[in-house]
CSV table of C-alpha atoms and ligand atoms in Angstrom, one decimal:
chain,number,residue,atom,x,y,z
A,1,MET,CA,191.4,71.0,298.8
A,2,SER,CA,190.5,69.5,295.5
A,3,ARG,CA,192.9,68.6,292.7
A,4,VAL,CA,191.9,67.7,289.2
A,5,GLU,CA,193.7,64.6,288.0
A,6,VAL,CA,192.1,64.2,284.5
A,7,VAL,CA,190.7,66.7,282.1
A,8,ARG,CA,188.6,65.3,279.2
A,9,LEU,CA,187.6,67.4,276.2
A,10,ARG,CA,185.1,66.3,273.6
A,11,ARG,CA,183.9,68.0,270.5
A,12,VAL,CA,180.2,67.1,270.2
A,13,ARG,CA,177.8,67.9,267.4
A,14,LEU,CA,174.0,68.0,267.5
A,15,PRO,CA,171.6,68.9,264.7
A,16,LEU,CA,169.1,71.7,265.5
A,17,VAL,CA,165.5,70.8,264.9
A,18,HIS,CA,164.8,74.3,263.4
A,19,ARG,CA,167.2,76.6,261.6
A,20,PHE,CA,168.2,79.6,263.7
A,21,GLN,CA,169.1,83.0,262.2
A,22,THR,CA,170.3,86.1,264.0
A,23,SER,CA,171.4,89.5,262.6
A,24,SER,CA,174.8,88.0,261.9
A,25,HIS,CA,174.5,84.4,261.0
A,26,ALA,CA,172.4,81.3,260.5
A,27,LYS,CA,172.9,77.7,261.8
A,28,ARG,CA,171.4,74.2,261.5
A,29,GLU,CA,173.9,72.2,263.6
A,30,LEU,CA,176.0,73.1,266.6
A,31,GLU,CA,179.3,71.9,267.8
A,32,HIS,CA,180.1,72.4,271.5
A,33,ILE,CA,183.0,71.2,273.6
A,34,LEU,CA,182.1,69.1,276.7
A,35,VAL,CA,184.6,69.3,279.5
A,36,THR,CA,184.9,66.8,282.3
A,37,LEU,CA,187.1,67.2,285.3
A,38,THR,CA,187.9,64.2,287.5
A,39,ASP,CA,189.4,64.9,290.9
A,40,THR,CA,191.8,62.7,293.0
A,41,ASP,CA,188.8,61.1,294.8
A,42,GLY,CA,187.2,60.2,291.5
A,43,ALA,CA,184.4,62.9,291.7
A,44,VAL,CA,183.4,64.1,288.2
A,45,GLY,CA,182.1,67.4,287.0
A,46,TRP,CA,180.8,68.3,283.5
A,47,GLY,CA,180.9,71.6,281.8
A,48,GLU,CA,180.1,72.9,278.4
A,49,ILE,CA,181.9,75.3,276.1
A,50,ALA,CA,179.1,76.6,274.0
A,51,SER,CA,180.9,78.9,271.6
A,52,PRO,CA,179.4,79.3,268.1
A,53,SER,CA,181.6,78.0,265.4
A,54,GLY,CA,182.3,81.4,263.9
A,55,PRO,CA,183.5,84.7,265.5
A,56,PHE,CA,180.2,86.6,265.0
A,57,TYR,CA,178.7,86.7,268.4
A,58,SER,CA,182.0,87.2,270.2
A,59,ALA,CA,185.6,86.8,269.1
A,60,GLU,CA,185.7,83.2,270.1
A,61,THR,CA,185.2,80.1,267.8
A,62,VAL,CA,185.1,76.4,268.5
A,63,GLU,CA,188.7,76.2,267.2
A,64,SER,CA,189.9,79.0,269.5
A,65,CYS,CA,188.2,77.4,272.5
A,66,TRP,CA,189.7,74.0,271.7
A,67,ALA,CA,193.2,75.5,271.4
A,68,VAL,CA,193.0,77.6,274.6
A,69,ALA,CA,191.4,74.7,276.5
A,70,ARG,CA,194.1,72.3,275.4
A,71,ASP,CA,197.2,74.6,275.7
A,72,HIS,CA,196.3,76.8,278.7
A,73,LEU,CA,193.1,76.0,280.7
A,74,ALA,CA,193.6,72.3,281.0
A,75,PRO,CA,197.2,72.5,282.1
A,76,MET,CA,196.4,75.4,284.6
A,77,THR,CA,193.5,73.3,286.0
A,78,LEU,CA,195.7,70.3,286.4
A,79,GLY,CA,198.3,72.4,288.2
A,80,THR,CA,196.0,74.2,290.7
A,81,ASP,CA,194.8,73.1,294.2
A,82,TRP,CA,191.5,74.7,295.0
A,83,ALA,CA,189.0,74.6,297.9
A,84,HIS,CA,186.2,76.3,296.1
A,85,PRO,CA,185.4,76.8,292.4
A,86,ALA,CA,186.0,80.6,292.8
A,87,ASP,CA,189.7,79.7,293.6
A,88,LEU,CA,190.0,77.9,290.2
A,89,ALA,CA,188.2,80.8,288.5
A,90,THR,CA,190.8,83.2,290.0
A,91,ALA,CA,193.6,80.9,288.7
A,92,LEU,CA,192.1,80.7,285.2
A,93,GLY,CA,191.5,84.5,285.3
A,94,LYS,CA,195.2,84.8,284.2
A,95,VAL,CA,193.8,84.1,280.8
A,96,ARG,CA,192.5,87.3,279.2
A,97,GLY,CA,189.2,87.1,277.3
A,98,ASN,CA,188.3,83.6,276.0
A,99,HIS,CA,185.2,83.7,278.2
A,100,PHE,CA,183.4,80.8,276.6
A,101,ALA,CA,186.4,78.5,277.0
A,102,ARG,CA,186.9,79.5,280.6
A,103,ALA,CA,183.2,79.1,281.3
A,104,GLY,CA,183.4,75.4,280.4
A,105,PHE,CA,186.0,74.8,283.1
A,106,ASP,CA,184.4,77.0,285.7
A,107,MET,CA,181.0,75.2,285.2
A,108,ALA,CA,182.7,71.8,285.5
A,109,ALA,CA,184.4,72.8,288.7
A,110,TRP,CA,181.1,74.0,290.2
A,111,ALA,CA,179.4,70.7,289.1
A,112,LEU,CA,182.2,68.7,290.6
A,113,TRP,CA,182.2,70.7,293.9
A,114,SER,CA,178.5,70.7,294.4
A,115,THR,CA,178.3,66.9,293.6
A,116,ALA,CA,181.2,66.2,296.0
A,117,ASN,CA,179.5,68.3,298.7
A,118,GLY,CA,176.1,66.7,298.2
A,119,VAL,CA,174.3,69.9,297.4
A,120,SER,CA,172.4,71.1,294.3
A,121,LEU,CA,174.3,73.4,292.0
A,122,ALA,CA,171.5,76.0,292.5
A,123,HIS,CA,172.0,75.8,296.2
A,124,ALA,CA,175.8,76.0,295.9
A,125,LEU,CA,175.4,79.2,293.9
A,126,GLY,CA,173.1,80.8,296.5
A,127,GLY,CA,169.8,80.2,294.7
A,128,SER,CA,166.6,79.2,296.4
A,129,ARG,CA,163.9,79.2,293.7
A,130,GLY,CA,162.2,75.8,293.1
A,131,THR,CA,161.2,76.6,289.6
A,132,VAL,CA,162.3,79.2,287.0
A,133,GLU,CA,160.3,81.0,284.4
A,134,ALA,CA,161.3,80.1,280.8
A,135,GLY,CA,161.1,82.4,277.8
A,136,VAL,CA,162.0,81.5,274.2
A,137,SER,CA,164.2,83.2,271.7
A,138,LEU,CA,163.0,83.1,268.1
A,139,GLY,CA,165.3,83.6,265.1
A,140,ILE,CA,164.7,85.6,262.0
A,141,GLU,CA,162.2,83.7,259.8
A,142,PRO,CA,161.8,83.8,256.0
A,143,THR,CA,158.4,85.5,256.2
A,144,VAL,CA,156.2,87.2,258.8
A,145,ASP,CA,153.7,84.3,258.6
A,146,ASP,CA,156.5,81.9,259.4
A,147,LEU,CA,157.3,84.0,262.5
A,148,LEU,CA,153.7,84.2,263.6
A,149,ALA,CA,153.5,80.4,263.3
A,150,GLN,CA,156.6,80.1,265.6
A,151,VAL,CA,155.2,82.6,268.1
A,152,GLY,CA,151.8,80.8,268.1
A,153,LEU,CA,153.5,77.5,268.8
A,154,ARG,CA,155.6,78.8,271.7
A,155,VAL,CA,152.7,80.8,273.3
A,156,HIS,CA,150.6,77.7,273.1
A,157,GLU,CA,153.4,75.7,274.9
A,158,GLY,CA,153.2,78.2,277.8
A,159,TYR,CA,156.4,80.1,277.5
A,160,ARG,CA,156.4,83.3,279.7
A,161,ARG,CA,158.1,85.6,277.3
A,162,ILE,CA,158.9,85.7,273.6
A,163,LYS,CA,162.1,87.3,272.3
A,164,LEU,CA,162.4,88.1,268.6
A,165,LYS,CA,165.7,88.5,266.8
A,166,ILE,CA,165.7,91.7,264.7
A,167,ALA,CA,168.0,93.2,262.1
A,168,PRO,CA,167.8,96.2,259.8
A,169,GLY,CA,165.0,95.2,257.3
A,170,TRP,CA,163.4,92.8,259.7
A,171,ASP,CA,162.2,94.9,262.6
A,172,VAL,CA,159.2,97.1,262.9
A,173,GLU,CA,157.0,95.2,260.5
A,174,PRO,CA,157.4,91.7,262.0
A,175,VAL,CA,157.4,92.9,265.6
A,176,ARG,CA,154.2,95.0,265.0
A,177,ALA,CA,152.6,91.9,263.4
A,178,VAL,CA,153.4,89.8,266.4
A,179,ARG,CA,152.3,92.5,268.8
A,180,THR,CA,148.9,92.9,267.0
A,181,ALA,CA,148.3,89.1,266.9
A,182,TYR,CA,149.3,88.6,270.5
A,183,PRO,CA,148.6,91.8,272.3
A,184,GLY,CA,149.1,90.4,275.9
A,185,VAL,CA,152.2,88.4,275.4
A,186,PRO,CA,155.4,89.7,277.1
A,187,LEU,CA,157.6,90.5,274.1
A,188,HIS,CA,161.2,91.7,273.6
A,189,VAL,CA,163.6,92.2,270.8
A,190,ASP,CA,167.3,91.4,270.4
A,191,ALA,CA,169.4,93.1,267.7
A,192,ASN,CA,172.8,91.6,268.5
A,193,GLY,CA,174.4,94.9,267.9
A,194,ALA,CA,173.1,95.4,264.3
A,195,TYR,CA,172.0,99.1,264.5
A,196,ARG,CA,174.0,102.3,264.5
A,197,ASP,CA,173.4,105.4,266.6
A,198,GLY,CA,172.9,107.6,263.6
A,199,PRO,CA,170.0,109.1,261.6
A,200,GLU,CA,169.6,106.0,259.5
A,201,HIS,CA,168.3,103.9,262.4
A,202,ARG,CA,166.7,106.5,264.7
A,203,ALA,CA,163.2,106.1,263.3
A,204,VAL,CA,163.2,102.3,263.7
A,205,LEU,CA,164.2,102.5,267.3
A,206,SER,CA,161.6,105.1,268.0
A,207,ALA,CA,158.9,103.0,266.3
A,208,LEU,CA,160.0,99.9,268.4
A,209,ASP,CA,159.7,102.1,271.5
A,210,GLY,CA,156.0,102.4,270.8
A,211,LEU,CA,155.3,98.7,270.7
A,212,GLY,CA,155.1,98.0,274.4
A,213,LEU,CA,158.2,95.8,274.6
A,214,MET,CA,159.7,94.6,277.8
A,215,MET,CA,163.2,95.6,276.6
A,216,ILE,CA,165.4,96.2,273.5
A,217,GLU,CA,168.4,94.0,273.8
A,218,GLN,CA,171.8,95.1,272.5
A,219,PRO,CA,170.8,97.5,269.7
A,220,TYR,CA,174.3,98.8,269.2
A,221,ALA,CA,177.8,97.4,268.9
A,222,PRO,CA,179.2,95.8,272.1
A,223,ARG,CA,181.7,98.5,272.9
A,224,ASP,CA,179.5,101.4,272.2
A,225,LEU,CA,178.1,101.9,275.7
A,226,VAL,CA,177.8,105.7,275.2
A,227,ALA,CA,175.3,105.1,272.4
A,228,HIS,CA,173.2,102.8,274.6
A,229,ALA,CA,173.1,105.4,277.3
A,230,ALA,CA,172.0,108.1,274.8
A,231,LEU,CA,169.3,105.8,273.5
A,232,GLN,CA,168.0,105.1,277.0
A,233,GLU,CA,167.6,108.9,277.4
A,234,ARG,CA,165.4,109.1,274.3
A,235,ILE,CA,163.2,106.0,274.8
A,236,ASP,CA,161.0,104.6,277.6
A,237,THR,CA,161.6,100.9,276.7
A,238,PRO,CA,164.4,99.5,279.0
A,239,VAL,CA,167.7,99.0,277.2
A,240,CYS,CA,169.1,95.5,277.9
A,241,LEU,CA,172.8,94.6,277.4
A,242,ASP,CA,174.1,91.3,276.3
A,243,GLU,CA,177.4,91.4,274.2
A,244,SER,CA,178.5,94.6,276.0
A,245,VAL,CA,179.0,92.9,279.3
A,246,GLU,CA,181.8,90.3,279.2
A,247,GLU,CA,183.4,91.4,282.5
A,248,VAL,CA,182.0,92.6,285.8
A,249,ASP,CA,184.0,95.8,285.1
A,250,ASP,CA,181.9,96.3,281.9
A,251,LEU,CA,178.8,96.2,284.1
A,252,VAL,CA,180.3,98.8,286.5
A,253,THR,CA,180.9,101.1,283.5
A,254,ALA,CA,177.4,100.5,282.0
A,255,LEU,CA,175.8,101.3,285.4
A,256,ARG,CA,177.8,104.4,285.8
A,257,LEU,CA,176.8,105.6,282.3
A,258,ASN,CA,173.1,104.6,282.7
A,259,ALA,CA,173.5,102.4,279.7
A,260,VAL,CA,171.8,99.3,281.2
A,261,ARG,CA,168.3,99.1,282.7
A,262,VAL,CA,168.1,95.3,282.3
A,263,LEU,CA,171.0,92.8,282.1
A,264,ASN,CA,171.1,89.5,280.2
A,265,ILE,CA,173.6,87.3,282.1
A,266,LYS,CA,175.1,84.5,280.1
A,267,VAL,CA,177.3,82.0,281.9
A,268,SER,CA,179.4,81.6,278.7
A,269,ARG,CA,179.8,85.3,277.9
A,270,MET,CA,180.8,86.1,281.5
A,271,GLY,CA,183.5,83.3,281.6
A,272,GLY,CA,181.6,81.0,283.9
A,273,LEU,CA,179.2,80.8,286.9
A,274,THR,CA,181.6,82.5,289.3
A,275,HIS,CA,181.6,85.7,287.4
A,276,ALA,CA,177.9,85.3,286.4
A,277,VAL,CA,177.0,85.3,290.2
A,278,ARG,CA,179.1,88.4,290.7
A,279,ALA,CA,177.4,90.2,287.9
A,280,HIS,CA,174.0,89.2,289.4
A,281,ASP,CA,175.0,90.5,292.8
A,282,LEU,CA,176.2,93.9,291.4
A,283,ALA,CA,173.1,94.3,289.3
A,284,ARG,CA,170.9,93.5,292.3
A,285,GLU,CA,172.6,96.1,294.4
A,286,HIS,CA,171.8,98.6,291.7
A,287,GLY,CA,168.2,97.5,291.3
A,288,VAL,CA,168.8,96.3,287.8
A,289,PRO,CA,166.7,93.1,287.0
A,290,VAL,CA,168.5,90.3,285.3
A,291,TRP,CA,167.6,87.2,283.3
A,292,CYS,CA,169.7,84.3,282.1
A,293,GLY,CA,170.5,84.3,278.4
A,294,GLY,CA,171.4,81.2,276.4
A,295,MET,CA,173.8,80.1,273.7
A,296,HIS,CA,171.7,77.1,272.5
A,297,GLU,CA,173.4,75.1,275.2
A,298,PHE,CA,173.2,71.3,275.2
A,299,GLY,CA,171.8,69.8,278.4
A,300,ILE,CA,174.9,70.4,280.4
A,301,GLY,CA,175.2,74.1,279.9
A,302,ARG,CA,171.4,74.4,280.1
A,303,ALA,CA,171.4,72.7,283.5
A,304,ALA,CA,173.9,75.4,284.7
A,305,ASN,CA,171.6,78.1,283.3
A,306,VAL,CA,168.6,76.7,285.2
A,307,ALA,CA,170.6,76.6,288.4
A,308,LEU,CA,171.9,80.2,288.0
A,309,SER,CA,168.3,81.4,287.3
A,310,ALA,CA,167.3,80.2,290.8
A,311,LEU,CA,169.1,83.2,292.3
A,312,ALA,CA,166.9,86.0,293.7
A,313,GLY,CA,167.8,88.7,291.2
A,314,PHE,CA,166.7,86.7,288.2
A,315,THR,CA,163.2,88.2,288.2
A,316,LEU,CA,162.6,88.1,284.5
A,317,PRO,CA,162.0,84.9,282.4
A,318,SER,CA,165.3,83.3,281.3
A,319,ASP,CA,166.2,81.6,277.9
A,320,VAL,CA,166.0,78.2,279.5
A,321,SER,CA,163.5,76.7,277.1
A,322,GLY,CA,163.1,72.9,277.0
A,323,SER,CA,165.7,70.7,275.2
A,324,ASP,CA,163.0,69.9,272.6
A,325,LYS,CA,163.0,73.5,271.2
A,326,TYR,CA,166.5,72.9,269.8
A,327,TYR,CA,167.4,69.2,269.9
A,328,ALA,CA,165.5,66.0,269.0
A,329,ARG,CA,167.8,64.2,271.5
A,330,ASP,CA,169.9,66.0,274.2
A,331,VAL,CA,173.2,64.9,275.7
A,332,THR,CA,171.6,64.3,279.1
A,333,THR,CA,169.8,61.1,280.1
A,334,HIS,CA,166.6,63.1,280.7
A,335,PRO,CA,165.8,66.1,278.6
A,336,ILE,CA,165.2,69.5,280.2
A,337,VAL,CA,161.5,70.1,280.2
A,338,SER,CA,159.5,73.3,280.3
A,339,THR,CA,155.9,72.9,281.5
A,340,ASP,CA,153.6,75.9,281.3
A,341,GLY,CA,156.7,78.0,281.0
A,342,LEU,CA,158.3,76.7,284.2
A,343,VAL,CA,161.4,74.6,284.5
A,344,GLU,CA,162.0,72.7,287.7
A,345,VAL,CA,165.3,73.4,289.5
A,346,PRO,CA,166.7,70.0,290.6
A,347,ALA,CA,167.2,69.6,294.3
A,348,GLY,CA,169.7,66.7,294.1
A,349,PRO,CA,173.5,67.0,294.1
A,350,GLY,CA,175.3,68.7,291.3
A,351,LEU,CA,173.9,69.7,287.9
A,352,GLY,CA,170.8,67.6,288.5
A,353,TRP,CA,170.9,66.0,285.0
A,354,ASP,CA,173.3,63.2,284.1
A,355,ALA,CA,175.2,63.1,280.9
A,356,ASP,CA,174.1,60.4,278.5
A,357,LEU,CA,177.6,59.0,277.9
A,358,THR,CA,176.5,56.6,275.2
A,359,TYR,CA,174.9,59.4,273.2
A,360,VAL,CA,177.7,61.8,273.9
A,361,GLU,CA,180.2,59.2,272.5
A,362,GLU,CA,178.1,58.7,269.5
A,363,ARG,CA,178.1,62.4,268.7
A,364,THR,CA,181.8,63.0,269.5
A,365,THR,CA,184.0,64.0,266.6
A,366,ASP,CA,187.3,64.6,268.5
A,367,ARG,CA,188.6,64.0,272.0
A,368,LEU,CA,191.5,64.8,274.2
A,369,VAL,CA,192.5,63.4,277.6
A,370,LEU,CA,195.0,65.3,279.7
A,371,ARG,CA,196.4,64.0,283.0
A,372,ALA,CA,198.2,65.6,285.9
A,373,ASP,CA,201.0,63.0,285.6
A,374,GLY,CA,201.4,63.8,281.9
A,375,ALA,CA,200.4,60.3,280.8
A,376,ALA,CA,198.3,60.2,277.6
B,1,OSB,O1,172.0,87.1,271.6
B,1,OSB,O2,171.0,85.8,273.0
B,1,OSB,C1,171.6,85.9,271.9
B,1,OSB,C2,172.0,82.5,270.3
B,1,OSB,C3,173.1,82.6,269.7
B,1,OSB,C4,173.8,83.8,269.7
B,1,OSB,C5,173.3,84.9,270.4
B,1,OSB,C6,172.1,84.8,271.1
B,1,OSB,C7,171.4,83.5,271.0
B,1,OSB,C8,170.1,83.3,271.7
B,1,OSB,C9,169.8,81.9,272.1
B,1,OSB,O3,169.2,84.1,271.7
B,1,OSB,C10,168.8,81.7,273.2
B,1,OSB,C11,168.8,80.3,273.8
B,1,OSB,O4,169.8,79.6,274.0
B,1,OSB,O5,167.6,79.8,274.0
B,2,MG,MG1,171.3,88.6,273.0
């Protein structure tokens, strides 16, 4: 049995090396919440709450995560005895929604548990791959030439798949330009739900269907599973879901409707590694390939993504690009590196990357320490 004695929350800001724009918002700097859990034996686990600052990807924000972590998740964690991280996930499952916030605690519990048991996080999760294939996600750029330059850079770095963010007005033309310039590169698009299942967008989706894409990710609004199923009937390109699948139950529904031919599994969106593994298992039973999506995680969350990607069903390249794509300096003592589009899965205990406490402290804007005995 494990019992957490201290919960530490830190709000940490890192500047992005390159502005990132999606169909809903643009960002230059990110603020994530780092969670550390210390148990009664002094073992420590780190987790990351990687919510965007505004409620545009999901309903959560950094502020909502901070409040839910402080008022609910931290007290529940301090009050629960658990033998395995899944037990803590069950206890935290009393909280509805708030997946990003819960993910930070679940991840920290897995990191603590795998460290205390002397096994790698990947092994603890059931993964056996020694390396994982990395893809990159490229934001909307001011011009097609800027986008081609970004693609060229990432193809040159060896990434195994390029994903392009699209939105109405930035779709067929830039994607066709990339396809023409790089005919052999595995390519896919992600709309973050910006299209509608109506006459106004039908031609765009048909045109994208003709560009040899690996998948079209989340074309329609998250809850509109029926529209995704209808689209999959009309086009040959596999439809991939991201925002639509926050719960394993959402995946059950999507599978039943034939609305998902590829699944993007995000640790944050699913509420942690425990639920991410369950989604993986279910997708695998149904022959649906999965890959691990990212939320521009700092090194802690990125390490969890790498470990998860070591599971057998992750047969497509994951968004586990090297730290350098986003950050000049990461919060881990060693950056995460992609070489030739491969990231090594650490074999040592726990996350495999250590937090750089000095740098974390330097970038911390707010902190909170909660203890089981109630002392400040
Ligand atoms: O839809 O995958 C997405 C970033 C912010 C919000 C949504 C998404 C993304 C990414 C990031 O694509 C990919 C990464 O972390 O490398
Ligand atoms: Mg996405």
